[in-house]
PDB file of C-alpha atoms in Angstrom:
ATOM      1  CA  UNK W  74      67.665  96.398  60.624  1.00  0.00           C
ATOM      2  CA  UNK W  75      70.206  99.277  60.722  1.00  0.00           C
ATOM      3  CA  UNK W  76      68.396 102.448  59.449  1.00  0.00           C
ATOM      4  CA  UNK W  77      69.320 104.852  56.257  1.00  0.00           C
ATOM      5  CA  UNK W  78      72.398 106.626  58.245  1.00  0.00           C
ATOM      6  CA  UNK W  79      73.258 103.057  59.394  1.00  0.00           C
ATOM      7  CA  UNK W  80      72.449 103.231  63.063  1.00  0.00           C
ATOM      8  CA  UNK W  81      70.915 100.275  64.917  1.00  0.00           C
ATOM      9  CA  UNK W  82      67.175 100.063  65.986  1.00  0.00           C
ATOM     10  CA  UNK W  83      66.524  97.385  68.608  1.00  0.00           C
ATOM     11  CA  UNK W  84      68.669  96.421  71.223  1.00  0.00           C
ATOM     12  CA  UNK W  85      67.939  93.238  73.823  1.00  0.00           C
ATOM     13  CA  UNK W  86      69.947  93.870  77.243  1.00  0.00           C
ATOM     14  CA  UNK W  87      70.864  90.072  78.592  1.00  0.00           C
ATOM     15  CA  UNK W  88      71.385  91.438  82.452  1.00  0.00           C
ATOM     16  CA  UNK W  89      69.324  94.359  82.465  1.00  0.00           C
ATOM     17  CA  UNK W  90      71.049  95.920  85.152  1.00  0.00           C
ATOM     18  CA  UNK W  91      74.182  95.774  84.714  1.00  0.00           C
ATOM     19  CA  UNK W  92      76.173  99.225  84.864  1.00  0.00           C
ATOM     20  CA  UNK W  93      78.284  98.453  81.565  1.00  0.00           C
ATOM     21  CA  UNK W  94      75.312  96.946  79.529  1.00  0.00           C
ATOM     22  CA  UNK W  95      73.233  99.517  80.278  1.00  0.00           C
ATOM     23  CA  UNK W  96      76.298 102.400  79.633  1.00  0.00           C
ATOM     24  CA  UNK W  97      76.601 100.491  76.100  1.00  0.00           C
ATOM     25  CA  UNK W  98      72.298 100.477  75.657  1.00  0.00           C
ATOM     26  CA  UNK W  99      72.176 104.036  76.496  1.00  0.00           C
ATOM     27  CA  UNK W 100      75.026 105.067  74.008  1.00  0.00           C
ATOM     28  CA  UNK W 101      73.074 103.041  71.248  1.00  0.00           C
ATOM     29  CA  UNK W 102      69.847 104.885  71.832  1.00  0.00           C
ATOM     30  CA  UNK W 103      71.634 108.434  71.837  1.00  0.00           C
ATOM     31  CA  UNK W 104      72.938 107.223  68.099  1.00  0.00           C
ATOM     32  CA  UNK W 105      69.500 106.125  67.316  1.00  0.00           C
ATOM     33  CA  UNK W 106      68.181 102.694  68.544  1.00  0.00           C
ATOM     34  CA  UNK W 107      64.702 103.256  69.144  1.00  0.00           C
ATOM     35  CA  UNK W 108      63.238  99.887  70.543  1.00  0.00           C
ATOM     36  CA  UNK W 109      65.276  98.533  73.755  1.00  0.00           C
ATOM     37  CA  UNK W 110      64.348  95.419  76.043  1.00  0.00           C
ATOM     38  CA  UNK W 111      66.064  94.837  79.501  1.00  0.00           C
ATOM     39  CA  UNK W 112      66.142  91.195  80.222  1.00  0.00           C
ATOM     40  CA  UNK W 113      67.273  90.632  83.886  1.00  0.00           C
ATOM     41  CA  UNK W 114      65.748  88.329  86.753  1.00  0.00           C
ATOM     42  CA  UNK W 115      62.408  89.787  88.074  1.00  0.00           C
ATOM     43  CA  UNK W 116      62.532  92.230  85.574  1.00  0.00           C
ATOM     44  CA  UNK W 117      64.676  95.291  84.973  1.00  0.00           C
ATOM     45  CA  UNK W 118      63.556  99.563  85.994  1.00  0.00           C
ATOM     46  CA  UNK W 119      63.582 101.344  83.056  1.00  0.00           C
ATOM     47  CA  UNK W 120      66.443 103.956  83.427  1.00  0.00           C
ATOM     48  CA  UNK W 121      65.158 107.831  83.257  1.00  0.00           C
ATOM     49  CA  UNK W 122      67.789 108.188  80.158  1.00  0.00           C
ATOM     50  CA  UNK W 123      65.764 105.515  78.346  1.00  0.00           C
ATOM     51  CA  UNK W 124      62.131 107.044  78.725  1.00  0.00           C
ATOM     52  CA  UNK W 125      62.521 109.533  76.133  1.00  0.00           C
ATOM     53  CA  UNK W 126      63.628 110.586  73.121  1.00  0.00           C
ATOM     54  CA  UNK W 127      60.565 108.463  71.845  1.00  0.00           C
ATOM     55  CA  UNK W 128      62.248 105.175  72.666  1.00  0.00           C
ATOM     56  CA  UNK W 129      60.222 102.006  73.159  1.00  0.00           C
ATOM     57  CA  UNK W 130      61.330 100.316  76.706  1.00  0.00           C
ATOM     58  CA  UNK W 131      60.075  96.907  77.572  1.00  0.00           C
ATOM     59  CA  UNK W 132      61.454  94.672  80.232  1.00  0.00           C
ATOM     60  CA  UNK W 133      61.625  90.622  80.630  1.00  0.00           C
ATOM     61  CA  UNK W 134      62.013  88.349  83.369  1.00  0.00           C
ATOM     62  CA  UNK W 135      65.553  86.331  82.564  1.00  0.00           C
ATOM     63  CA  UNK W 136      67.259  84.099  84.736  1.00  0.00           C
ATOM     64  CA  UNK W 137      70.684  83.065  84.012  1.00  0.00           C
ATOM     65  CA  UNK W 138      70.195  79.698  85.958  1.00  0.00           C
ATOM     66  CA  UNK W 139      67.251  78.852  83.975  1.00  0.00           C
ATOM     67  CA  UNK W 140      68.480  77.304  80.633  1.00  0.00           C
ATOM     68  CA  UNK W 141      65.346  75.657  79.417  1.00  0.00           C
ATOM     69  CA  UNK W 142      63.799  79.306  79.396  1.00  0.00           C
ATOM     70  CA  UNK W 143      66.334  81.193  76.885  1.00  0.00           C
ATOM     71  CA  UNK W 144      64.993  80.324  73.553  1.00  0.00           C
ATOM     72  CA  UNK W 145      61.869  81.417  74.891  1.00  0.00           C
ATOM     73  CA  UNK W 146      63.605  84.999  76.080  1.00  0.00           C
ATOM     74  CA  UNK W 147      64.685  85.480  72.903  1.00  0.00           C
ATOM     75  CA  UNK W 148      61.188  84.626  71.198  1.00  0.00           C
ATOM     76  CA  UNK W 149      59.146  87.421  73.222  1.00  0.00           C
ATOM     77  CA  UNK W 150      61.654  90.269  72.644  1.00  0.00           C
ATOM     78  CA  UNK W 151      61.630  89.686  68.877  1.00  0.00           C
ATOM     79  CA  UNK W 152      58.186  89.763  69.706  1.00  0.00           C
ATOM     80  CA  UNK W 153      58.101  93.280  70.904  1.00  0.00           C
ATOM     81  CA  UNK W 154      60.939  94.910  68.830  1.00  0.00           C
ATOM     82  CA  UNK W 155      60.819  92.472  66.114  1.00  0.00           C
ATOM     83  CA  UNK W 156      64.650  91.349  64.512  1.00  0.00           C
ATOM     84  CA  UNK W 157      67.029  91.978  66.885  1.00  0.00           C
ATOM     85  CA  UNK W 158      70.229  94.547  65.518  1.00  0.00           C
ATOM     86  CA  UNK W 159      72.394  94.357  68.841  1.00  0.00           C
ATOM     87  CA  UNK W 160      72.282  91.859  72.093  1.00  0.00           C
ATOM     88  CA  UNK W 161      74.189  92.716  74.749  1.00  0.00           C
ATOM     89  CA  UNK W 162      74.842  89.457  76.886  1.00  0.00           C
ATOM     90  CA  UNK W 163      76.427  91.460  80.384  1.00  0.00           C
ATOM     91  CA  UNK W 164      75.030  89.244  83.177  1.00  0.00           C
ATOM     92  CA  UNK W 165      77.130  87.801  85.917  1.00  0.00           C
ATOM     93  CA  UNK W 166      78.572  87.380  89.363  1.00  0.00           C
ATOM     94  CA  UNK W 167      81.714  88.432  90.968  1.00  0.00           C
ATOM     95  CA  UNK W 168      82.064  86.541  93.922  1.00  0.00           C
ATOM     96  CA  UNK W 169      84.802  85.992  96.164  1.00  0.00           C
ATOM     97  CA  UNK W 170      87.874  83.666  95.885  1.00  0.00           C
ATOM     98  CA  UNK W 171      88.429  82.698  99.524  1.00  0.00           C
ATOM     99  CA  UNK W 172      85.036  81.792  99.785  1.00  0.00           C
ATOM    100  CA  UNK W 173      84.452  79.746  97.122  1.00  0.00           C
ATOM    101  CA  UNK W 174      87.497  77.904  98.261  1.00  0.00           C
ATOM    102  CA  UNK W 175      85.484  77.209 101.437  1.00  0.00           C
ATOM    103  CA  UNK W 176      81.822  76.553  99.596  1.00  0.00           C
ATOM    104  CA  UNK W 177      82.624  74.503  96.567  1.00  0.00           C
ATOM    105  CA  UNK W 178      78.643  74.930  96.094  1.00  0.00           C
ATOM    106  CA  UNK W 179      78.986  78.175  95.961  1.00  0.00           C
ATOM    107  CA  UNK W 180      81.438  78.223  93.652  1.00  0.00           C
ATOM    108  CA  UNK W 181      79.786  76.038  91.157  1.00  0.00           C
ATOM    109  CA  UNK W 182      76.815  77.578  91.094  1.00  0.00           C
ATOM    110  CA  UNK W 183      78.789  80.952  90.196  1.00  0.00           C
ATOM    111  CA  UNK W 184      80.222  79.551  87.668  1.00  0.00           C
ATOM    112  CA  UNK W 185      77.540  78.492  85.915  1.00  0.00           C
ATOM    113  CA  UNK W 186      76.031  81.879  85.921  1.00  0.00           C
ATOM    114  CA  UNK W 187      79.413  83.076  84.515  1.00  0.00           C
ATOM    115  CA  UNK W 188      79.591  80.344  81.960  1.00  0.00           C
ATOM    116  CA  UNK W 189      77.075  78.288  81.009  1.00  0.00           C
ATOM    117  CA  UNK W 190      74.274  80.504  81.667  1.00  0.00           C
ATOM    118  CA  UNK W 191      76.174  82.438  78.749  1.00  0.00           C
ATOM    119  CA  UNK W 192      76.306  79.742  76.665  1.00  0.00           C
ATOM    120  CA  UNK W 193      72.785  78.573  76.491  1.00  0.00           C
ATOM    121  CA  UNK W 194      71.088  81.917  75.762  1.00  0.00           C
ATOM    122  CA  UNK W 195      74.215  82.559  73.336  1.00  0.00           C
ATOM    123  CA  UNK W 196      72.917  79.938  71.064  1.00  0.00           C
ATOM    124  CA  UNK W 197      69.571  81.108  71.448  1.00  0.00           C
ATOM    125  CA  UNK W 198      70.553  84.092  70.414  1.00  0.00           C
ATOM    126  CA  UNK W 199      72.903  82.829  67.517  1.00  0.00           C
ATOM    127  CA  UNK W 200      70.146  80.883  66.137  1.00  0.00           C
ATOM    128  CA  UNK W 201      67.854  83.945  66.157  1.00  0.00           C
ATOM    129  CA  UNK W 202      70.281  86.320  64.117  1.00  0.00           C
ATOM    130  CA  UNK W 203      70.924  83.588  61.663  1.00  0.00           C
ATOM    131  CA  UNK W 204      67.588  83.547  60.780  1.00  0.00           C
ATOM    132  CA  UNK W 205      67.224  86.743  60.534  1.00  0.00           C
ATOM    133  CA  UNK W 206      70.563  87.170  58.824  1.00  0.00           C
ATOM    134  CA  UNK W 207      72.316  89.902  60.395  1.00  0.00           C
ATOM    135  CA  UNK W 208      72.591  91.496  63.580  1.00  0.00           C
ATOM    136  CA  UNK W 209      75.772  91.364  66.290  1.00  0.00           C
ATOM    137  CA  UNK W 210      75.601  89.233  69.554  1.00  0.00           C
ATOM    138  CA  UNK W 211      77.879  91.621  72.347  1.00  0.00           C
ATOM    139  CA  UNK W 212      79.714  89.246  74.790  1.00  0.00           C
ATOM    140  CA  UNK W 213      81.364  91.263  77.693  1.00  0.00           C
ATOM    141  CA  UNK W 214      84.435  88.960  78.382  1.00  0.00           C
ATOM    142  CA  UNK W 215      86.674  90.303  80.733  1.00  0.00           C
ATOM    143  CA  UNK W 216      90.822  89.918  80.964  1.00  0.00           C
ATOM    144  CA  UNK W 217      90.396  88.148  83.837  1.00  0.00           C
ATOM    145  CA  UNK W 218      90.106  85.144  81.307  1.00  0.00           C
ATOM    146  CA  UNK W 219      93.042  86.186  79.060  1.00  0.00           C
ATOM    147  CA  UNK W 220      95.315  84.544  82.206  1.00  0.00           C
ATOM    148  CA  UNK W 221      93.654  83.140  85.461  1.00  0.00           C
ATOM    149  CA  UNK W 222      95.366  84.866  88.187  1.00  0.00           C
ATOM    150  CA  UNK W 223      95.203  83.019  91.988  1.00  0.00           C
ATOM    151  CA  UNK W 224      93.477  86.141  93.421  1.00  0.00           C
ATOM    152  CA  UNK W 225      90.335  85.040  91.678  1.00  0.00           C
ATOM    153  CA  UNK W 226      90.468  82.004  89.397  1.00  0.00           C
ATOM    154  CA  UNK W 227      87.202  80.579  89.758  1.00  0.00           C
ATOM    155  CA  UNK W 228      85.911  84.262  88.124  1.00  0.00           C
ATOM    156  CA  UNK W 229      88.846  84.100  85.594  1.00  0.00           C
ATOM    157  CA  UNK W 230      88.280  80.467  84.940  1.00  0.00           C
ATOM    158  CA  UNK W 231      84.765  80.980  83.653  1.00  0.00           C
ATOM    159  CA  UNK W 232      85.865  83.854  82.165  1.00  0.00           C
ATOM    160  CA  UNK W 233      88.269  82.269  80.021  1.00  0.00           C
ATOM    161  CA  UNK W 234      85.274  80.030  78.993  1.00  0.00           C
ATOM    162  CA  UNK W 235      83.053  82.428  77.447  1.00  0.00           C
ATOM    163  CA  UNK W 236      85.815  84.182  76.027  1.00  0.00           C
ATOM    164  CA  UNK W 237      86.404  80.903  74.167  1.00  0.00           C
ATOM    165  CA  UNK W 238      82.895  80.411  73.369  1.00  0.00           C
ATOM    166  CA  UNK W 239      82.019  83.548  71.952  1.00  0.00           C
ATOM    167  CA  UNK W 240      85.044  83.293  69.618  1.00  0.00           C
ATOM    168  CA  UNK W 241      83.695  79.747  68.476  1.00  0.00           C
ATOM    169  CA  UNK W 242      80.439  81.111  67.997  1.00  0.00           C
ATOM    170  CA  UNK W 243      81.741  84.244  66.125  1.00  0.00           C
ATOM    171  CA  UNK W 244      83.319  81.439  63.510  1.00  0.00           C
ATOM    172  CA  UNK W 245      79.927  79.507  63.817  1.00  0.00           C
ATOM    173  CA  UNK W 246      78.051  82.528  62.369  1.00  0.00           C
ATOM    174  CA  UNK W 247      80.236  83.319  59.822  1.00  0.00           C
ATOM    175  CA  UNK W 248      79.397  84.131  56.563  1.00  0.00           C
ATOM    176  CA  UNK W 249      75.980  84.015  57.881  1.00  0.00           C
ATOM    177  CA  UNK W 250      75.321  87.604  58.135  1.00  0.00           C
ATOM    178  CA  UNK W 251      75.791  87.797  61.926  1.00  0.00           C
ATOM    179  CA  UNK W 252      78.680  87.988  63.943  1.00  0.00           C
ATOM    180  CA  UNK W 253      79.749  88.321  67.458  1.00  0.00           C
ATOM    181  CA  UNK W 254      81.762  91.567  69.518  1.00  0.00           C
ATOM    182  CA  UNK W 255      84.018  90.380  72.154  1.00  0.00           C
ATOM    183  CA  UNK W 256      84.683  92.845  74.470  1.00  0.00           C
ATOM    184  CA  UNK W 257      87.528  92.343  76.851  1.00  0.00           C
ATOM    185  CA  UNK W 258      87.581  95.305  80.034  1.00  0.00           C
ATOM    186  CA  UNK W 259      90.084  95.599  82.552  1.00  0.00           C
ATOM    187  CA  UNK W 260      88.695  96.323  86.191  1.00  0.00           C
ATOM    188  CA  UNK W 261      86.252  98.672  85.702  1.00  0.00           C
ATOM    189  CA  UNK W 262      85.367 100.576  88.977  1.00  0.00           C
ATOM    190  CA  UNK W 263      81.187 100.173  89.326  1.00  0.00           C
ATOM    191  CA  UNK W 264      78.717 100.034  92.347  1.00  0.00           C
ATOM    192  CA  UNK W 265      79.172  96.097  92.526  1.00  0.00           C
ATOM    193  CA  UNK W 266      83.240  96.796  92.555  1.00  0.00           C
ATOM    194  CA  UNK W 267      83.692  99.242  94.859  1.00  0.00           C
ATOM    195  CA  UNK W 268      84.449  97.430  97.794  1.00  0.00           C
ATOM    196  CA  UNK W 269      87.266  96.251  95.758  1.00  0.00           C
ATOM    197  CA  UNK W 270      90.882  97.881  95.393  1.00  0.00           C
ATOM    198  CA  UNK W 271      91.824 100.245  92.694  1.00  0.00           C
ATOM    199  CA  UNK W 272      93.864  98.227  89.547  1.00  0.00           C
ATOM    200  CA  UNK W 273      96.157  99.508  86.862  1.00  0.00           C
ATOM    201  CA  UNK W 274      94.771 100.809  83.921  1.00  0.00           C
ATOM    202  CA  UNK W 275      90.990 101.004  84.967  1.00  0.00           C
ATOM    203  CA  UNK W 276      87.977 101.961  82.379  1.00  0.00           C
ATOM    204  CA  UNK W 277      84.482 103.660  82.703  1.00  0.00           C
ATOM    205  CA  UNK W 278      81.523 102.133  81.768  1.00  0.00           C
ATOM    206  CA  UNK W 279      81.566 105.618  79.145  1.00  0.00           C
ATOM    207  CA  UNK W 280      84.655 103.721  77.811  1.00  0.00           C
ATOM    208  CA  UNK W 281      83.660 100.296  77.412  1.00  0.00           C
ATOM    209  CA  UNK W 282      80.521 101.793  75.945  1.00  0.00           C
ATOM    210  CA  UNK W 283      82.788 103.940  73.025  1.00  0.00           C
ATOM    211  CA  UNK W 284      84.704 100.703  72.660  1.00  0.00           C
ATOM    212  CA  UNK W 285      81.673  98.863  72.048  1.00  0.00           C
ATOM    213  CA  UNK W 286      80.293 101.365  69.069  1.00  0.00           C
ATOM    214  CA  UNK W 287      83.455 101.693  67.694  1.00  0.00           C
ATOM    215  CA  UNK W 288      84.005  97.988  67.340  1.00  0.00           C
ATOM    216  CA  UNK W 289      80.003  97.838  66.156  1.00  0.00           C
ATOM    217  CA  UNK W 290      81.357 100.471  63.585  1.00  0.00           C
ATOM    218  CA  UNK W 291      84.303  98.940  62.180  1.00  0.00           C
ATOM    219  CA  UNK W 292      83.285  95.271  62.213  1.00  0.00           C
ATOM    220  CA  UNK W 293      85.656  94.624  64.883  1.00  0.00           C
ATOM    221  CA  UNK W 294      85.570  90.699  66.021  1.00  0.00           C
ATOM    222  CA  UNK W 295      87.411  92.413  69.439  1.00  0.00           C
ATOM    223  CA  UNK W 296      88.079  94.945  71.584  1.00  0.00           C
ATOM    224  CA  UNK W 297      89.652  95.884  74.455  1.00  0.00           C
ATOM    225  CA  UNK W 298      89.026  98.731  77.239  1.00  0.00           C
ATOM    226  CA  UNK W 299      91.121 100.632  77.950  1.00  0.00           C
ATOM    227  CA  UNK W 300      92.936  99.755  74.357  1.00  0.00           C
ATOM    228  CA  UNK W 301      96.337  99.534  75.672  1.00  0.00           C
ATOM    229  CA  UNK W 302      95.070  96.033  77.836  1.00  0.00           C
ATOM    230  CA  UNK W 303      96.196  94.284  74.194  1.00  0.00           C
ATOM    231  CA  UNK W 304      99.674  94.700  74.284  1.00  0.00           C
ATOM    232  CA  UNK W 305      99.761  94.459  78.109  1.00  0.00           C
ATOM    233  CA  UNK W 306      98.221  90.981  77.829  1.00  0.00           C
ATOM    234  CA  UNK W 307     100.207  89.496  75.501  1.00  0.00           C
ATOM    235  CA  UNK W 308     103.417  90.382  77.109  1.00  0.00           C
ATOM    236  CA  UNK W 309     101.347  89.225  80.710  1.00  0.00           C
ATOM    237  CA  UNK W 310     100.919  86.222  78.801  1.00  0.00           C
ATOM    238  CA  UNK W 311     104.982  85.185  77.944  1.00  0.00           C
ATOM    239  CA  UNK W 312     105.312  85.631  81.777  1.00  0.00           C
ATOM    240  CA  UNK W 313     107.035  82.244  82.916  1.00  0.00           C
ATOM    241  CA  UNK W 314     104.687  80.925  85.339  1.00  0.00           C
ATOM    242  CA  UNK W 315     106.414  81.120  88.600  1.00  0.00           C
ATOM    243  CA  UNK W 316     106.415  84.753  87.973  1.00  0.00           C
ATOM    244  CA  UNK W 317     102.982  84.944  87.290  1.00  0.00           C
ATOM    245  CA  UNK W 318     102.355  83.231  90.543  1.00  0.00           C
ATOM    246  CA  UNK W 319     104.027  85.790  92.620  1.00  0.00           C
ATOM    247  CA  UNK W 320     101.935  88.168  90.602  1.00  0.00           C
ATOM    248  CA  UNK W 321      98.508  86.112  90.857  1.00  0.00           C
ATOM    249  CA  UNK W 322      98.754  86.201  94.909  1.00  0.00           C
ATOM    250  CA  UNK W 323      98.237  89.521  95.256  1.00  0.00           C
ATOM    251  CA  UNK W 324      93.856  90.767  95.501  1.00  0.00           C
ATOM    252  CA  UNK W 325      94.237  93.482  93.192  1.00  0.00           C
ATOM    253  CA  UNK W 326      91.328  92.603  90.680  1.00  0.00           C
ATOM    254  CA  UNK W 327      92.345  92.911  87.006  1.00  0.00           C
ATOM    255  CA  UNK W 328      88.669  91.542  86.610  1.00  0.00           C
ATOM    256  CA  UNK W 329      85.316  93.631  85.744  1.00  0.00           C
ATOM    257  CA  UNK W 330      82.039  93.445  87.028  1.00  0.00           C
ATOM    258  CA  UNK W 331      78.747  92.921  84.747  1.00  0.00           C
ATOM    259  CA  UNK W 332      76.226  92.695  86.852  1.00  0.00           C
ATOM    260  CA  UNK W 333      74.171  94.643  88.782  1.00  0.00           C
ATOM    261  CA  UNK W 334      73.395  92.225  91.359  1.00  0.00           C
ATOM    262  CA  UNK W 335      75.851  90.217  93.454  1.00  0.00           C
ATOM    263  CA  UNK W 336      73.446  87.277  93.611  1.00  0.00           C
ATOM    264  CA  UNK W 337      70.770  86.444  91.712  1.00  0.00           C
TER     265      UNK W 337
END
């Protein structure tokens, strides 16, 4: 539960080393969350700015690929933190177009890191906060799903996906005390993206993390980082398609990266 100046106390970390996830974990704990577990596969290193400040770190072994394990996930951190205030599901792949178009495999088995991995543990998760009857499920979407470009469509498709899921799920849970944050970055220059070209109107993992509290804050069902994506996207969105085409051929990524990890 959220304590007396209404700041939250646990915090589960689905991808538990993910740059942005753990930007948004460690911007909790500096506003008070005191009991954090990093979920990732073969565990997650507890980052220096978590040891302190008298803040309980535990870490789980969670694999995306692995849905008959999730519910069971979920179980063991409730276990060690007990009801879960905040999840922050950040796990995922960014692979590479041209070589999915070459390893349909490949491709496939990205995707369902991307997407269905999500969904699985999502219910789990769901069906844990509606028991508990509160608490806010974080899904780091991206806008590579708001319109699947050429330069990366297998990425943007499962993108598009979990953005869709997460906003069914956010109507599943309502009115039952929980509720889901979709969080839509643009390209958000990490470790895992640097190899990549620069992209118009970029964000820090600092900024998705403000986003994040802000829209924990305000009861936001959305947000968007850097905040001026919104209107960009909607007028992206009215482009006739041949236009967007021409636009979608060209590699700069308007797509994030969540995960640590470039396979897991």
């Amino acid at each position: 539960m959220r304590n007396s100046v209404g700041a939250v106390q646990t915090v589960l970390l689905l991808g538990g080393r993910s740059e942005l996830g753990l930007a948004v974990v460690e911007r909790l704990v500096r506003e008070g969350a005191r009991r954090v577990v990093l979920a990732a596969r073969g565990g997650a290193k507890i980052p220096e700015a978590l040891t302190g400040a008298g803040v309980e770190t535990y870490s789980l072994e969670f694999d995306a690929t692995l849905p008959k394990t999730h519910a069971e996930l979920v179980k063991q951190a409730v276990e060690l933190v007990g009801d879960l205030d905040v999840v922050v599901d950040a796990f995922g792949v960014l692979g590479d177009q041209t070589t999915y178009e070459t390893d349909p495999v490949l491709a496939a088995h990205d995707a369902s890191i991307n997407y269905t991995g999500h969904v699985s543990v999502g219910l789990a998760v769901a069906a844990r906060l509606r028991r508990q009857g509160h608490g806010t499920l974080v899904v780091l979407s991206s806008v590579a799903g708001v319109r699947t470009r050429r330069a990366n469509f297998v990425y943007g498709s499962a993108k598009a996906g979990l953005d869709g899921f997460a906003q069914g799920l956010a109507d599943a849970l309502h009115g039952s005390g929980a509720r889901v944050l979709v969080v839509r970055p643009g390209h958000v220059p990490t470790q895992m993206s640097a190899h990549l070209p620069p992209a118009p109107f970029p964000a820090t993992p600092a900024q998705v993390a403000d986003a994040v509290t802000r829209g924990l804050r305000t009861g936001a069902t959305t947000v968007w980082a850097p905040p001026v994506l919104r209107p960009l996207f909607a007028a992206l969105r009215a482009l006739p398609r041949p236009l967007w085409r021409r636009m979608g051929r060209q590699r700069r990524p308007v797509a994030h990266q969540v995960t640590s990890a470039r396979r897991r």
